CSV table of C-alpha atoms in Angstrom, one decimal:
chain,number,residue,atom,x,y,z
A,218,MET,CA,115.9,37.7,-27.2
A,219,ASN,CA,113.2,38.3,-29.8
A,220,ASN,CA,109.9,38.4,-27.9
A,221,LEU,CA,107.6,39.2,-30.9
A,222,PHE,CA,106.1,35.8,-31.0
A,223,ILE,CA,105.4,35.7,-27.3
A,224,ALA,CA,103.9,39.3,-27.4
A,225,GLN,CA,101.6,38.3,-30.3
A,226,THR,CA,100.6,35.1,-28.7
A,227,PHE,CA,99.9,36.8,-25.4
A,228,GLY,CA,97.7,39.3,-27.1
A,229,LYS,CA,95.8,36.4,-28.8
A,230,SER,CA,95.5,34.5,-25.5
A,231,SER,CA,92.9,36.9,-24.1
A,232,ASN,CA,90.3,35.4,-26.4
A,233,TYR,CA,90.7,32.2,-24.4
A,234,THR,CA,91.6,33.3,-20.9
A,235,ASP,CA,89.3,36.3,-20.2
A,236,ILE,CA,87.3,36.3,-17.0
A,237,PRO,CA,84.4,38.9,-17.2
A,238,ASN,CA,84.3,41.1,-14.1
A,239,ASN,CA,80.6,40.4,-13.5
A,240,LEU,CA,81.4,36.7,-12.8
A,241,PHE,CA,83.0,37.7,-9.5
A,242,LYS,CA,79.7,39.1,-8.2
A,243,ILE,CA,77.7,36.2,-9.7
A,244,HIS,CA,79.8,33.6,-7.8
A,245,ASP,CA,80.2,35.8,-4.7
A,246,VAL,CA,84.0,35.8,-5.1
A,247,LYS,CA,85.7,38.4,-3.0
A,248,LYS,CA,88.4,40.1,-5.0
A,249,GLY,CA,91.5,40.6,-2.9
A,250,LEU,CA,89.7,38.8,-0.1
A,251,ARG,CA,87.7,42.0,0.5
A,252,ASN,CA,84.0,42.2,1.3
A,253,GLU,CA,81.8,44.7,-0.5
A,254,ASP,CA,82.2,47.3,2.2
A,255,GLY,CA,86.0,47.1,2.0
A,256,THR,CA,86.4,45.0,5.2
A,257,GLY,CA,88.7,41.9,4.9
A,258,VAL,CA,87.3,38.4,4.6
A,259,ILE,CA,88.1,36.6,7.9
A,260,VAL,CA,90.5,33.8,7.3
A,261,GLY,CA,91.7,32.9,10.8
A,262,LEU,CA,91.7,33.7,14.5
A,263,THR,CA,94.6,35.4,16.4
A,264,ARG,CA,95.5,36.8,19.8
A,265,VAL,CA,98.7,38.4,18.5
A,266,SER,CA,97.5,41.8,17.4
A,267,ASP,CA,94.4,43.7,16.3
A,268,VAL,CA,94.1,46.5,13.7
A,269,VAL,CA,90.9,48.6,14.3
A,270,GLY,CA,89.8,51.2,11.9
A,271,TYR,CA,86.0,50.9,12.0
A,272,GLU,CA,83.2,49.4,14.1
A,273,PHE,CA,79.7,48.2,13.3
A,274,GLU,CA,76.5,49.5,14.8
A,275,ASP,CA,73.2,48.0,13.8
A,276,GLY,CA,75.0,46.3,10.9
A,277,LYS,CA,76.4,49.6,9.6
A,278,LYS,CA,80.1,50.2,9.2
A,279,LEU,CA,81.3,53.3,11.2
A,280,ASN,CA,84.6,55.0,10.7
A,281,ILE,CA,86.6,55.6,13.9
A,282,PRO,CA,90.1,56.8,14.9
A,283,GLY,CA,92.5,53.9,14.3
A,284,LYS,CA,93.8,51.7,17.1
A,285,LEU,CA,96.6,49.1,16.9
A,286,TYR,CA,96.8,46.6,19.7
A,287,TYR,CA,99.7,44.2,20.4
A,288,ARG,CA,98.4,41.4,22.6
A,289,GLY,CA,95.6,43.7,23.7
A,290,ILE,CA,97.9,46.7,24.5
A,291,GLU,CA,97.7,49.8,22.5
A,292,ILE,CA,100.8,50.7,20.5
A,293,SER,CA,100.6,54.3,21.7
A,294,ASP,CA,100.9,53.0,25.4
A,295,LEU,CA,103.9,50.9,24.5
A,296,VAL,CA,105.7,53.8,22.9
A,297,THR,CA,104.7,56.2,25.7
A,298,GLY,CA,105.7,53.7,28.3
A,299,LYS,CA,109.1,53.3,26.7
A,300,GLY,CA,109.8,57.0,26.7
A,301,ASN,CA,113.4,57.7,25.8
A,302,GLY,CA,114.5,54.4,27.1
A,303,ARG,CA,116.4,51.7,25.2
A,304,TYR,CA,115.1,48.3,24.1
A,305,GLY,CA,111.6,49.3,23.1
A,306,TYR,CA,111.6,47.0,20.1
A,307,GLU,CA,113.0,44.2,22.2
A,308,GLU,CA,110.2,44.6,24.7
A,309,THR,CA,107.7,44.7,21.9
A,310,ALA,CA,109.1,41.5,20.3
A,311,PHE,CA,108.9,39.8,23.7
A,312,LEU,CA,105.2,40.8,24.1
A,313,LEU,CA,104.3,39.6,20.6
A,314,LEU,CA,106.1,36.3,21.0
A,315,PHE,CA,105.1,35.4,24.6
A,316,GLY,CA,101.9,37.2,25.1
A,317,TYR,CA,102.7,39.4,28.1
A,318,LEU,CA,105.0,42.3,29.0
A,319,PRO,CA,108.3,41.2,30.5
A,320,SER,CA,109.7,42.2,33.9
A,321,ASP,CA,113.0,44.0,34.0
A,322,LYS,CA,114.8,40.7,34.6
A,323,GLU,CA,113.0,38.9,31.8
A,324,LEU,CA,113.7,41.8,29.3
A,325,LYS,CA,117.4,41.7,30.2
A,326,GLU,CA,117.5,37.9,29.7
A,327,PHE,CA,115.6,38.1,26.4
A,328,THR,CA,117.9,41.0,25.2
A,329,SER,CA,121.0,39.0,26.1
A,330,VAL,CA,119.7,36.0,24.1
A,331,LEU,CA,119.2,38.3,21.0
A,332,GLN,CA,122.6,39.9,21.5
A,333,LYS,CA,124.2,36.4,21.6
A,334,TYR,CA,122.7,35.7,18.2
A,335,TYR,CA,123.8,39.0,16.6
A,336,PRO,CA,127.0,37.7,14.9
A,337,LEU,CA,126.8,35.9,11.6
A,338,PRO,CA,128.4,32.5,11.1
A,339,ASN,CA,132.1,32.5,10.3
A,340,GLU,CA,132.8,33.6,6.7
A,341,PHE,CA,129.0,33.9,6.0
A,342,PHE,CA,129.4,37.5,4.8
A,343,GLU,CA,132.3,36.7,2.5
A,344,ARG,CA,130.8,33.6,1.0
A,345,ASN,CA,127.1,34.5,0.7
A,346,MET,CA,127.0,38.3,0.4
A,347,LEU,CA,130.3,39.9,-0.7
A,348,ARG,CA,130.9,37.4,-3.5
A,349,SER,CA,127.3,37.6,-4.8
A,350,PRO,CA,125.9,41.1,-4.1
A,351,SER,CA,122.4,41.9,-5.4
A,352,SER,CA,121.2,45.1,-6.9
A,353,ASN,CA,118.1,44.8,-4.7
A,354,LEU,CA,118.5,44.5,-0.9
A,355,MET,CA,115.2,42.6,-0.5
A,356,ASN,CA,116.4,39.9,-2.9
A,357,SER,CA,119.7,39.8,-1.0
A,358,LEU,CA,117.9,39.3,2.3
A,359,GLN,CA,115.9,36.4,0.8
A,360,LYS,CA,119.2,34.7,-0.4
A,361,SER,CA,120.8,35.3,3.0
A,362,ILE,CA,117.8,33.8,4.9
A,363,LEU,CA,117.9,30.7,2.7
A,364,ALA,CA,121.6,30.5,3.2
A,365,LEU,CA,121.1,30.4,7.0
A,366,TYR,CA,119.2,27.2,6.4
A,367,ASP,CA,122.5,25.4,5.5
A,368,TYR,CA,124.0,26.5,8.9
A,369,ASP,CA,121.2,24.9,10.9
A,370,ASN,CA,121.8,21.3,12.1
A,371,ASP,CA,118.1,20.6,12.0
A,372,PRO,CA,116.6,23.1,9.6
A,373,ASP,CA,113.4,21.3,8.8
A,374,ASN,CA,112.2,20.9,12.4
A,375,THR,CA,108.9,22.7,12.5
A,376,ASP,CA,108.1,22.0,16.2
A,377,PRO,CA,106.7,25.3,17.6
A,378,TYR,CA,109.5,25.7,20.2
A,379,GLN,CA,112.2,24.9,17.7
A,380,THR,CA,110.6,27.3,15.3
A,381,LEU,CA,110.7,29.9,18.0
A,382,LEU,CA,114.5,29.3,18.6
A,383,LYS,CA,115.2,29.5,14.8
A,384,GLY,CA,113.1,32.6,14.4
A,385,ILE,CA,114.8,34.4,17.3
A,386,ASN,CA,118.1,33.6,15.7
A,387,ILE,CA,116.9,35.1,12.4
A,388,LEU,CA,115.4,38.1,14.1
A,389,ALA,CA,118.7,38.9,15.8
A,390,LYS,CA,120.7,38.6,12.6
A,391,LEU,CA,118.5,40.6,10.3
A,392,PRO,CA,119.9,44.1,11.1
A,393,THR,CA,123.4,42.9,10.2
A,394,LEU,CA,122.2,41.0,7.1
A,395,ALA,CA,120.3,44.1,5.9
A,396,VAL,CA,123.2,46.5,6.4
A,397,TYR,CA,125.8,44.2,5.0
A,398,ALA,CA,123.6,43.7,2.0
A,399,TYR,CA,123.6,47.5,1.5
A,400,GLN,CA,127.4,47.8,2.0
A,401,SER,CA,128.0,45.0,-0.5
A,402,LYS,CA,125.7,46.6,-3.0
A,403,ILE,CA,127.3,50.1,-2.9
A,404,HIS,CA,130.8,48.6,-3.0
A,405,HIS,CA,130.0,46.4,-6.0
A,406,TYR,CA,127.6,48.6,-8.0
A,407,ASP,CA,128.6,52.1,-6.9
A,408,ARG,CA,132.3,51.5,-6.5
A,409,GLU,CA,132.3,52.9,-3.0
A,410,SER,CA,134.7,52.0,-0.2
A,411,LEU,CA,133.6,48.9,1.8
A,412,VAL,CA,133.1,49.7,5.4
A,413,ILE,CA,132.1,46.8,7.7
A,414,HIS,CA,131.5,47.1,11.4
A,415,TYR,CA,130.8,44.1,13.6
A,416,PRO,CA,127.5,44.3,15.6
A,417,ARG,CA,128.1,45.5,19.2
A,418,PRO,CA,126.7,43.1,21.8
A,419,GLU,CA,125.9,45.9,24.3
A,420,TYR,CA,123.8,47.8,21.7
A,421,SER,CA,120.0,47.5,21.2
A,422,MET,CA,118.9,46.4,17.7
A,423,ALA,CA,118.1,50.1,16.8
A,424,GLU,CA,121.4,51.2,18.0
A,425,ASN,CA,123.2,48.5,16.1
A,426,ILE,CA,121.5,49.4,12.9
A,427,LEU,CA,122.8,53.0,13.2
A,428,HIS,CA,126.2,51.8,14.3
A,429,LEU,CA,126.5,49.3,11.4
A,430,LEU,CA,125.3,51.8,8.8
A,431,ARG,CA,127.4,54.8,9.6
A,432,ARG,CA,131.1,55.0,8.8
A,433,ASP,CA,132.0,56.4,12.1
A,434,GLY,CA,129.5,54.2,13.9
A,435,SER,CA,128.2,57.1,16.0
A,436,PHE,CA,124.6,58.2,16.8
A,437,THR,CA,122.7,60.3,19.2
A,438,GLU,CA,120.2,59.1,21.8
A,439,GLN,CA,117.4,60.9,20.1
A,440,GLU,CA,118.3,59.2,16.8
A,441,ALA,CA,118.3,55.8,18.4
A,442,ASN,CA,115.0,56.5,20.1
A,443,LEU,CA,113.3,57.4,16.8
A,444,LEU,CA,114.5,54.3,15.1
A,445,ASP,CA,113.5,52.2,18.1
A,446,VAL,CA,110.0,53.6,17.8
A,447,MET,CA,109.9,52.9,14.1
A,448,LEU,CA,110.8,49.3,14.7
A,449,MET,CA,108.1,49.1,17.4
A,450,ILE,CA,105.3,50.5,15.2
A,451,HIS,CA,106.3,48.2,12.3
A,452,ALA,CA,106.6,45.0,14.4
A,453,ASP,CA,103.2,43.7,13.5
A,454,HIS,CA,99.9,44.6,11.8
A,455,GLY,CA,97.5,41.8,12.3
A,456,GLY,CA,97.3,38.4,10.6
A,457,GLY,CA,95.7,39.8,7.5
A,458,ASN,CA,98.5,41.9,6.1
A,459,ASN,CA,99.9,40.3,3.0
A,460,SER,CA,103.4,39.3,4.2
A,461,THR,CA,102.1,37.8,7.4
A,462,PHE,CA,99.3,35.9,5.6
A,463,THR,CA,101.9,34.7,3.1
A,464,ASN,CA,104.1,33.5,6.0
A,465,VAL,CA,101.2,31.5,7.6
A,466,VAL,CA,100.1,30.1,4.2
A,467,ILE,CA,103.6,28.8,3.4
A,468,SER,CA,104.3,27.5,6.9
A,469,SER,CA,100.9,25.7,6.9
A,470,THR,CA,102.4,23.2,4.4
A,471,GLY,CA,104.8,22.0,7.0
A,472,THR,CA,107.9,23.7,5.4
A,473,ASP,CA,110.8,25.2,7.3
A,474,ILE,CA,110.8,28.7,8.9
A,475,TYR,CA,113.5,29.9,6.4
A,476,SER,CA,111.3,29.3,3.4
A,477,ALA,CA,108.3,31.0,5.2
A,478,ILE,CA,110.3,34.1,6.0
A,479,THR,CA,111.8,34.3,2.5
A,480,GLY,CA,108.2,34.2,1.1
A,481,SER,CA,107.2,37.0,3.5
A,482,ILE,CA,110.1,39.2,2.4
A,483,GLY,CA,109.1,38.7,-1.2
A,484,SER,CA,105.6,39.8,-0.3
A,485,LEU,CA,106.8,42.8,1.7
A,486,LYS,CA,109.0,43.9,-1.2
A,487,GLY,CA,106.0,44.9,-3.3
A,488,PRO,CA,105.1,48.6,-3.8
A,489,LYS,CA,101.5,47.9,-2.6
A,490,HIS,CA,102.9,46.6,0.7
A,491,GLY,CA,106.3,47.4,2.3
A,492,GLY,CA,107.7,49.0,-0.8
A,493,ALA,CA,105.2,51.8,-0.6
A,494,ASN,CA,107.4,53.7,1.9
A,495,ILE,CA,110.0,54.3,-0.9
A,496,ARG,CA,107.3,55.4,-3.4
A,497,CYS,CA,105.9,57.8,-0.8
A,498,SER,CA,109.3,59.3,0.1
A,499,GLU,CA,110.2,59.8,-3.6
A,500,MET,CA,106.8,61.4,-4.3
A,501,LEU,CA,107.1,63.9,-1.4
A,502,SER,CA,110.6,64.8,-2.5
A,503,ALA,CA,109.4,65.4,-6.0
A,504,ILE,CA,106.6,67.6,-4.7
A,505,GLU,CA,109.0,69.6,-2.6
A,506,GLN,CA,111.3,70.2,-5.6
A,507,GLU,CA,108.3,71.2,-7.7
A,508,ILE,CA,106.6,73.7,-5.5
A,509,GLY,CA,109.1,74.5,-2.7
A,510,LEU,CA,108.8,74.2,1.1
A,511,HIS,CA,106.9,77.5,1.4
A,512,ALA,CA,104.2,76.5,-1.1
A,513,THR,CA,100.6,77.8,-0.6
A,514,GLU,CA,97.6,75.6,-0.2
A,515,ASP,CA,96.6,76.4,-3.7
A,516,GLN,CA,99.9,75.2,-5.1
A,517,MET,CA,99.6,72.0,-3.1
A,518,LYS,CA,96.1,71.4,-4.4
A,519,LYS,CA,97.2,71.9,-8.0
A,520,VAL,CA,100.1,69.4,-7.7
A,521,ILE,CA,97.7,66.9,-6.1
A,522,GLU,CA,95.3,67.4,-9.1
A,523,ARG,CA,98.3,66.7,-11.4
A,524,ILE,CA,99.1,63.5,-9.5
A,525,LEU,CA,95.4,62.3,-9.7
A,526,SER,CA,95.4,63.2,-13.4
A,527,LYS,CA,98.5,61.0,-13.9
A,528,ASP,CA,100.5,64.0,-14.9
A,529,PHE,CA,103.1,64.1,-12.1
A,530,TYR,CA,105.7,61.8,-10.4
A,531,ASP,CA,105.2,58.2,-11.6
A,532,ASN,CA,101.9,58.9,-13.5
A,533,SER,CA,100.1,56.2,-11.5
A,534,GLY,CA,97.4,58.5,-10.3
A,535,LEU,CA,98.1,57.5,-6.7
A,536,VAL,CA,98.9,59.9,-3.8
A,537,TYR,CA,101.2,57.6,-1.7
A,538,GLY,CA,101.0,57.8,2.1
A,539,LEU,CA,97.3,58.5,2.2
A,540,GLY,CA,94.5,55.9,2.6
A,541,HIS,CA,94.6,52.5,4.2
A,542,ALA,CA,92.9,49.2,3.8
A,543,VAL,CA,91.7,49.2,7.4
A,544,TYR,CA,92.2,52.6,9.0
A,545,THR,CA,89.6,55.1,8.0
A,546,VAL,CA,90.0,58.2,10.2
A,547,SER,CA,93.6,57.9,11.4
A,548,ASP,CA,96.6,55.6,11.5
A,549,PRO,CA,97.9,55.4,15.1
A,550,ARG,CA,101.4,54.5,13.8
A,551,ALA,CA,101.5,57.6,11.7
A,552,ASP,CA,100.4,59.8,14.6
A,553,LEU,CA,103.2,58.4,16.8
A,554,LEU,CA,105.8,58.8,14.1
A,555,LYS,CA,104.7,62.3,13.4
A,556,ASP,CA,105.3,63.3,17.1
A,557,CYS,CA,108.7,61.6,17.1
A,558,CYS,CA,109.7,63.3,13.8
A,559,GLU,CA,108.8,66.7,15.3
A,560,LYS,CA,111.2,66.2,18.2
A,561,LEU,CA,114.1,65.1,16.0
A,562,ALA,CA,113.4,67.8,13.4
A,563,LYS,CA,114.0,70.4,16.1
A,564,GLU,CA,117.3,68.7,17.0
A,565,LYS,CA,118.3,68.5,13.3
A,566,LYS,CA,117.0,72.0,12.5
A,567,ARG,CA,114.7,70.6,9.9
A,568,LEU,CA,111.4,72.0,11.1
A,569,GLU,CA,110.6,73.7,7.8
A,570,GLU,CA,110.5,70.3,6.1
A,571,TYR,CA,108.4,68.9,8.9
A,572,GLU,CA,105.9,71.8,8.7
A,573,PHE,CA,105.7,71.3,4.9
A,574,LEU,CA,104.7,67.7,5.4
A,575,THR,CA,102.1,68.5,8.1
A,576,LYS,CA,100.5,71.1,5.9
A,577,PHE,CA,100.6,68.9,2.8
A,578,GLU,CA,99.0,66.1,4.8
A,579,THR,CA,96.1,68.4,5.8
A,580,VAL,CA,95.6,69.7,2.3
A,581,ALA,CA,95.8,66.3,0.7
A,582,LYS,CA,93.3,64.7,3.1
A,583,ALA,CA,90.8,67.5,2.3
A,584,CYS,CA,91.3,67.1,-1.4
A,585,LEU,CA,91.0,63.3,-1.5
A,586,ALA,CA,88.2,62.8,1.0
A,587,GLY,CA,84.7,62.8,-0.5
A,588,ASN,CA,81.0,62.2,0.2
A,589,GLY,CA,81.5,63.2,3.8
A,590,LYS,CA,84.1,60.6,4.4
A,591,SER,CA,87.4,61.2,6.1
A,592,LEU,CA,90.7,59.9,4.8
A,593,SER,CA,93.5,58.5,6.9
A,594,ASN,CA,97.2,59.0,6.2
A,595,ASN,CA,99.3,55.9,6.8
A,596,VAL,CA,102.7,55.1,8.4
A,597,ASP,CA,104.5,55.6,5.1
A,598,PHE,CA,103.7,59.3,5.0
A,599,TYR,CA,106.2,60.3,7.7
A,600,SER,CA,108.6,57.3,7.6
A,601,GLY,CA,110.6,58.6,4.7
A,602,PHE,CA,111.3,61.9,6.4
A,603,ALA,CA,112.2,60.0,9.6
A,604,TYR,CA,114.7,57.8,7.7
A,605,GLN,CA,116.1,60.9,6.0
A,606,MET,CA,116.8,62.6,9.3
A,607,LEU,CA,118.5,59.4,10.5
A,608,GLN,CA,120.7,59.5,7.3
A,609,ILE,CA,119.4,56.1,6.3
A,610,PRO,CA,119.6,55.5,2.6
A,611,GLU,CA,116.5,54.8,0.6
A,612,ASP,CA,117.6,51.3,-0.3
A,613,MET,CA,117.4,50.4,3.4
A,614,TYR,CA,113.8,51.6,4.0
A,615,THR,CA,112.0,48.3,3.2
A,616,PRO,CA,114.8,46.0,4.6
A,617,LEU,CA,114.3,47.8,8.0
A,618,PHE,CA,110.6,47.0,7.7
A,619,VAL,CA,111.7,43.4,7.4
A,620,CYS,CA,113.8,43.7,10.6
A,621,ALA,CA,110.9,45.1,12.5
A,622,ARG,CA,108.1,42.8,11.1
A,623,MET,CA,110.1,39.6,11.8
A,624,ALA,CA,108.7,39.6,15.3
A,625,GLY,CA,105.1,39.6,14.0
A,626,TRP,CA,105.8,37.0,11.3
A,627,LEU,CA,107.3,34.7,13.9
A,628,ALA,CA,104.5,35.2,16.4
A,629,HIS,CA,101.7,34.4,13.9
A,630,ASN,CA,103.7,31.5,12.5
A,631,ILE,CA,103.9,29.8,15.9
A,632,GLU,CA,100.3,30.7,16.8
A,633,ASN,CA,99.0,29.0,13.6
A,634,LYS,CA,101.2,25.9,14.2
A,635,MET,CA,99.9,25.5,17.8
A,636,TYR,CA,96.2,26.4,17.4
A,637,ASP,CA,95.2,25.7,13.8
A,638,GLY,CA,97.7,23.4,12.1
A,639,ARG,CA,95.8,22.6,8.9
A,640,ILE,CA,97.2,23.4,5.5
A,641,MET,CA,95.6,26.5,4.1
A,642,ARG,CA,93.6,25.4,1.1
A,643,PRO,CA,91.0,27.9,-0.1
A,644,ALA,CA,89.0,27.3,-3.3
A,645,THR,CA,88.5,29.0,-6.7
A,646,LYS,CA,85.5,28.6,-9.0
A,647,TYR,CA,86.2,27.4,-12.5
A,648,VAL,CA,84.4,29.6,-15.0
A,649,GLY,CA,85.9,28.3,-18.2
A,650,GLU,CA,84.4,25.8,-20.7
A,651,THR,CA,85.1,22.2,-21.3
A,652,ASN,CA,86.7,21.6,-24.7
A,653,PRO,CA,87.6,18.5,-26.7
A,654,TYR,CA,91.2,17.7,-27.4
A,655,ILE,CA,92.1,18.4,-31.1
A,656,LYS,CA,94.9,16.4,-32.6
A,657,ARG,CA,98.0,18.5,-33.4
A,658,LYS,CA,97.8,18.0,-37.2
A,659,GLU,CA,94.1,19.1,-37.2
A,660,ARG,CA,94.6,22.4,-35.4
């Protein structure tokens, strides 16, 4: 296709479409729904979770160590309470969906419901995935979620309870959908052998992911524990994160849960949201290759300067894995993941890589912080290393984020249906001119 005309016309269009930056301040429009001090514009109320990175004292914003609460319970307490036990993610999903921690009996009942929903419909894989593989797994997940709509006898029922049932069904199937999308992709595009395992009903969701991914289906307890923790810390992050906000906006129109989840996946795919974990992992690998695992602080500083000067990795000028929209001093998810990575690194004999990451984190924070301000790393910084140790391919990083975040999306979706219910309809300010219509022959 010859795009010369479109390119020329697009260049010309700026004479008619430009919005001067100063107009945003004049009309008090919050770019990115952010206030002047970087805090988010409040667009709703929630009791699902809370992301705390700062507090106010006498009207002044103060940076504090980050906290993440699920239904008022700190994520660190959930992870510590789970220990090396199984079903940490299932317990977390129950908490997010129902508002309280389950008893042993309730957790077993909930887990059995999820396990009942693990299998895909008959011939779903062959018809919807194997025959039409996608080069991008997030796109494949979107297609699969929309395909599940056609297997539902009452897909457009948006009653909160019916939404809960439909959402639990999707949540239980997501690990299988994600792994099957990956297997279909490498079979079709990379010409690799197709290896398909059925989900095991006695396994947790974390265990099933490892079982489905690996050719021999085996894994260690420590591996399953790390992945379980990763699912827990990614399960929700407040109602303001882009994919959750997208979910609530879409569902507020009264549309079905399948459409809302598909929209959330599209949002999470972006490199400024869930896709950042891949960018961070690739950047850190490039740095390791460039300066080696035993690099000095000076070597690390120089490569950071090159990144900032847009002279290294993707030339974006961004150091991925550092900085966060809410957390200012620390990201509690990153701290938890860092501890879990150390344990598995010892088991995998990969402590050198772990120590390189911790050293680079310290150096980068010092380089990037300024004017007396501290800088937080974020959950993406250690997630790539964790996935590498778990032998999870890079293509699967963001789809696993989907598997985890589904619990949060569903909880916020139901909460908004029950306690708000109005279509989300914000406003924009028109800053163009009014022009007369000119007849075509006179233009």
